[in-house]
XYZ file of N, CA and C in Angstrom:
315
model
N 4.937 7.320 -11.777
C 5.782 5.090 -12.520
C 6.604 6.345 -12.572
N 7.581 7.759 -12.887
C 8.099 8.133 -13.832
C 9.661 7.374 -13.787
N 9.884 7.529 -15.229
C 11.574 6.240 -15.215
C 10.798 5.466 -14.950
N 9.945 4.161 -14.933
C 10.251 3.058 -15.078
C 9.276 2.553 -16.310
N 9.807 1.229 -16.887
C 9.000 0.475 -17.847
C 7.454 0.309 -17.133
N 6.642 0.641 -17.532
C 5.120 -0.109 -16.845
C 5.067 -0.804 -17.084
N 5.555 -1.813 -18.035
C 5.618 -3.882 -18.136
C 5.770 -3.656 -16.405
N 6.204 -2.827 -15.861
C 5.941 -3.554 -14.366
C 5.171 -3.110 -13.669
N 4.094 -1.931 -13.697
C 3.539 -1.740 -13.024
C 2.873 -2.424 -12.243
N 2.564 -2.690 -10.608
C 1.909 -3.627 -10.248
C -0.270 -3.940 -11.173
N -0.204 -5.060 -10.369
C -1.458 -5.659 -10.848
C -2.847 -5.262 -10.098
N -3.827 -4.619 -9.691
C -4.325 -5.102 -8.932
C -6.115 -5.749 -9.105
N -6.463 -6.051 -9.190
C -8.525 -5.991 -9.426
C -9.332 -4.660 -8.605
N -9.854 -3.830 -9.433
C -10.954 -2.821 -8.936
C -12.136 -2.835 -8.486
N -11.903 -2.673 -8.393
C -14.017 -2.913 -7.348
C -14.799 -2.916 -7.940
N -15.431 -3.530 -8.482
C -16.908 -2.364 -9.557
C -17.649 -0.981 -9.057
N -17.724 0.374 -10.117
C -17.644 1.637 -9.461
C -16.800 2.675 -8.995
N -15.854 1.652 -8.943
C -14.101 2.790 -8.433
C -13.461 3.130 -9.332
N -13.431 4.114 -9.333
C -11.862 5.277 -10.493
C -13.178 5.265 -11.165
N -14.394 5.567 -11.395
C -15.370 6.371 -12.208
C -15.519 5.458 -13.163
N -15.076 3.898 -13.027
C -15.914 3.774 -13.630
C -16.078 2.062 -13.979
N -17.935 1.266 -13.740
C -18.444 0.742 -13.448
C -18.098 -0.451 -12.993
N -17.309 -1.178 -14.147
C -17.128 -2.450 -14.188
C -16.173 -3.331 -12.798
N -16.014 -4.248 -12.873
C -14.423 -4.109 -12.233
C -13.847 -4.658 -13.200
N -12.392 -4.962 -13.127
C -11.317 -5.375 -13.840
C -10.119 -4.937 -13.238
N -9.579 -5.848 -13.667
C -7.701 -5.466 -13.555
C -7.646 -4.707 -14.631
N -6.709 -3.961 -13.388
C -5.375 -2.188 -13.413
C -3.907 -2.083 -13.376
N -3.374 -1.941 -14.046
C -2.603 -1.344 -14.217
C -1.802 0.277 -13.360
N -1.620 -0.171 -12.089
C -1.524 0.919 -11.461
C 0.062 2.064 -11.739
N -0.590 2.931 -12.557
C 0.479 3.814 -13.251
C 0.808 5.464 -11.943
N -0.176 6.470 -11.847
C 0.393 7.422 -11.323
C -0.021 7.403 -10.297
N 0.636 7.057 -9.231
C 0.499 7.597 -7.649
C 0.609 9.195 -7.208
N -0.564 9.267 -6.257
C -0.325 10.707 -6.116
C 0.532 10.952 -5.093
N 1.720 11.809 -5.404
C 2.133 12.250 -5.137
C 2.106 12.738 -2.837
N 0.895 12.678 -3.130
C 0.078 13.670 -1.517
C -1.438 12.569 -1.410
N -1.144 11.330 -0.993
C -2.601 10.953 -1.078
C -3.244 11.430 -0.342
N -4.482 11.730 -0.162
C -5.848 12.118 0.724
C -6.356 10.915 1.842
N -6.976 10.541 2.782
C -8.206 10.148 3.344
C -8.929 9.170 2.578
N -9.400 8.395 2.919
C -9.844 7.353 1.539
C -11.259 8.421 1.395
N -11.869 8.504 0.980
C -13.940 8.805 0.943
C -14.585 8.464 0.590
N -14.313 7.234 0.273
C -14.695 5.998 -0.260
C -15.535 5.155 1.212
N -15.540 4.317 2.107
C -16.440 4.084 3.458
C -17.532 4.317 3.294
N -17.625 2.834 3.260
C -19.858 2.885 3.245
C -19.765 1.953 4.570
N -19.223 1.558 5.728
C -19.600 0.365 6.544
C -19.914 1.833 8.013
N -19.868 1.191 9.390
C -19.973 1.524 10.331
C -19.578 2.632 10.676
N -19.944 3.927 10.912
C -19.933 5.381 11.692
C -18.610 5.306 12.509
N -18.725 3.420 13.897
C -18.188 3.916 14.773
C -16.759 3.190 14.153
N -16.426 3.051 12.533
C -14.918 1.912 12.079
C -14.161 3.271 11.177
N -15.191 4.056 10.404
C -14.710 5.435 9.886
C -13.179 5.850 10.209
N -13.216 5.846 11.629
C -11.836 7.003 11.793
C -11.223 5.808 11.701
N -10.861 4.763 12.303
C -9.293 4.116 11.961
C -9.448 3.972 10.020
N -10.962 3.768 9.655
C -10.730 3.288 8.098
C -10.266 5.154 7.367
N -9.892 5.951 7.985
C -9.444 7.461 7.359
C -8.159 7.063 7.385
N -7.705 6.804 8.458
C -6.103 6.564 8.980
C -5.428 4.831 8.503
N -6.204 4.268 7.742
C -5.205 3.756 7.100
C -5.146 3.314 5.846
N -6.583 4.034 5.044
C -7.005 4.518 4.040
C -6.715 4.836 3.566
N -5.986 5.727 1.814
C -5.739 6.756 1.561
C -6.299 6.562 -0.190
N -5.846 7.365 -0.547
C -6.600 7.784 -2.483
C -5.576 7.332 -2.902
N -3.710 6.298 -3.091
C -2.558 6.358 -3.753
C -3.159 6.387 -4.799
N -3.901 6.492 -5.691
C -3.862 6.709 -7.215
C -4.558 7.500 -8.591
N -3.835 8.339 -8.696
C -4.501 8.874 -9.367
C -5.030 8.715 -10.558
N -4.661 7.474 -11.572
C -4.682 7.118 -12.907
C -4.420 5.452 -12.253
N -4.520 4.737 -13.322
C -4.661 3.434 -12.866
C -5.132 2.995 -14.926
N -4.458 2.499 -15.401
C -4.782 1.466 -16.781
C -6.239 0.330 -16.721
N -6.772 0.385 -17.254
C -8.030 -0.631 -17.349
C -7.483 -1.601 -18.171
N -6.475 -2.986 -18.093
C -6.396 -3.931 -18.725
C -7.509 -4.967 -18.981
N -7.012 -5.815 -20.435
C -8.096 -6.941 -20.689
C -7.979 -7.810 -20.224
N -8.801 -8.983 -19.994
C -8.364 -10.578 -19.389
C -9.532 -10.569 -18.408
N -9.610 -11.681 -17.737
C -10.586 -12.045 -16.957
C -9.488 -13.045 -15.976
N -8.361 -13.147 -15.777
C -6.899 -13.431 -14.782
C -6.197 -13.290 -14.613
N -5.226 -12.873 -13.209
C -4.824 -11.687 -13.061
C -3.894 -12.045 -14.363
N -2.972 -13.719 -14.734
C -2.022 -13.514 -15.776
C -2.878 -13.341 -16.699
N -3.917 -13.388 -17.783
C -4.660 -12.150 -17.986
C -4.332 -11.354 -18.743
N -4.291 -10.256 -17.445
C -3.895 -9.479 -17.721
C -2.664 -8.639 -17.387
N -1.818 -9.805 -17.015
C 0.040 -9.026 -17.056
C -0.164 -9.239 -18.902
N -0.574 -10.209 -19.062
C -0.284 -10.575 -20.804
C -0.005 -9.633 -21.755
N -2.341 -8.685 -20.942
C -2.324 -7.729 -21.505
C -1.411 -6.373 -21.544
N -1.083 -5.999 -20.231
C -0.477 -4.863 -20.119
C 0.965 -5.365 -20.797
N 1.921 -6.305 -20.960
C 2.936 -6.938 -21.624
C 3.114 -6.329 -23.106
N 1.491 -6.703 -24.037
C 1.380 -6.460 -24.989
C 0.569 -5.214 -25.434
N 0.241 -4.261 -24.149
C 0.077 -2.527 -24.037
C -1.944 -2.945 -24.200
N -2.458 -3.696 -23.997
C -3.536 -3.979 -24.510
C -4.614 -3.095 -23.611
N -5.001 -1.914 -23.175
C -5.932 -1.641 -22.410
C -7.155 -0.614 -23.247
N -8.428 -0.736 -21.949
C -9.491 -0.958 -22.176
C -9.851 0.946 -22.368
N -9.115 1.810 -21.286
C -9.170 2.483 -21.250
C -8.265 2.969 -19.532
N -9.013 3.857 -18.930
C -8.540 4.600 -17.673
C -8.991 4.743 -16.565
N -8.928 4.243 -15.423
C -9.931 4.365 -13.796
C -8.845 5.376 -13.563
N -10.136 6.386 -12.361
C -9.093 7.352 -11.464
C -9.231 7.507 -10.495
N -8.316 8.242 -9.403
C -8.101 8.723 -8.774
C -9.169 7.284 -7.333
N -7.841 5.954 -7.697
C -8.665 4.910 -6.739
C -8.112 5.264 -5.534
N -9.137 4.383 -4.036
C -7.725 4.573 -2.652
C -7.554 2.880 -2.365
N -7.187 2.882 -1.313
C -6.513 1.332 -1.149
C -7.535 -0.220 -0.656
N -8.565 0.751 -0.342
C -9.718 -0.069 -0.499
C -10.194 -0.087 -1.422
N -9.772 0.025 -2.527
C -10.897 -0.285 -4.225
C -9.634 -1.790 -4.266
N -8.961 -1.892 -3.858
C -8.031 -2.718 -4.694
C -7.931 -3.556 -3.602
N -7.989 -5.143 -4.431
C -7.105 -6.471 -3.951
C -7.167 -6.492 -5.285
N -6.041 -7.567 -4.004
C -4.926 -8.139 -5.037
C -4.998 -9.343 -6.277
N -6.330 -10.083 -6.624
C -6.943 -11.004 -7.434
C -8.625 -10.878 -7.354
N -8.769 -11.331 -8.220
C -10.192 -10.731 -9.090
C -10.757 -11.549 -7.272
N -11.833 -11.716 -7.587
C -13.042 -12.561 -6.147
C -13.704 -13.359 -6.359
N -13.234 -15.036 -5.953
C -13.864 -15.550 -6.694
C -15.692 -16.062 -7.320
N -15.837 -15.216 -6.817
C -17.568 -14.703 -7.127
C -17.536 -13.683 -7.902
N -16.676 -13.486 -8.387
C -17.153 -11.833 -9.453
C -16.180 -12.243 -10.512
N -16.693 -13.710 -10.744
C -16.529 -14.218 -12.391
C -16.795 -14.108 -13.681
N -16.220 -14.463 -14.323
C -17.069 -13.779 -15.733
C -17.560 -14.771 -16.104
């Protein structure tokens, strides 16, 4: 994320357990891995593993956990630099566009 304003970082929902952090939360994606490697998280059927590894990679070295129960609250936390901690080595499949409806506070 070099030479960019951190407030412009993409925000995604990190699934519980991803990035060495137990709870699901919104994260600001900060440091992209310059050489991402295939996802090692896959826990689906064996016959789907090859396809998953071809399309999913561990893309993010560091993501900062944000305060907020909604995407809008998380965006405001990023603008105000309110962070809860960090998550590390996140794969694409561990990040969602928004909090799942069944994962409400």
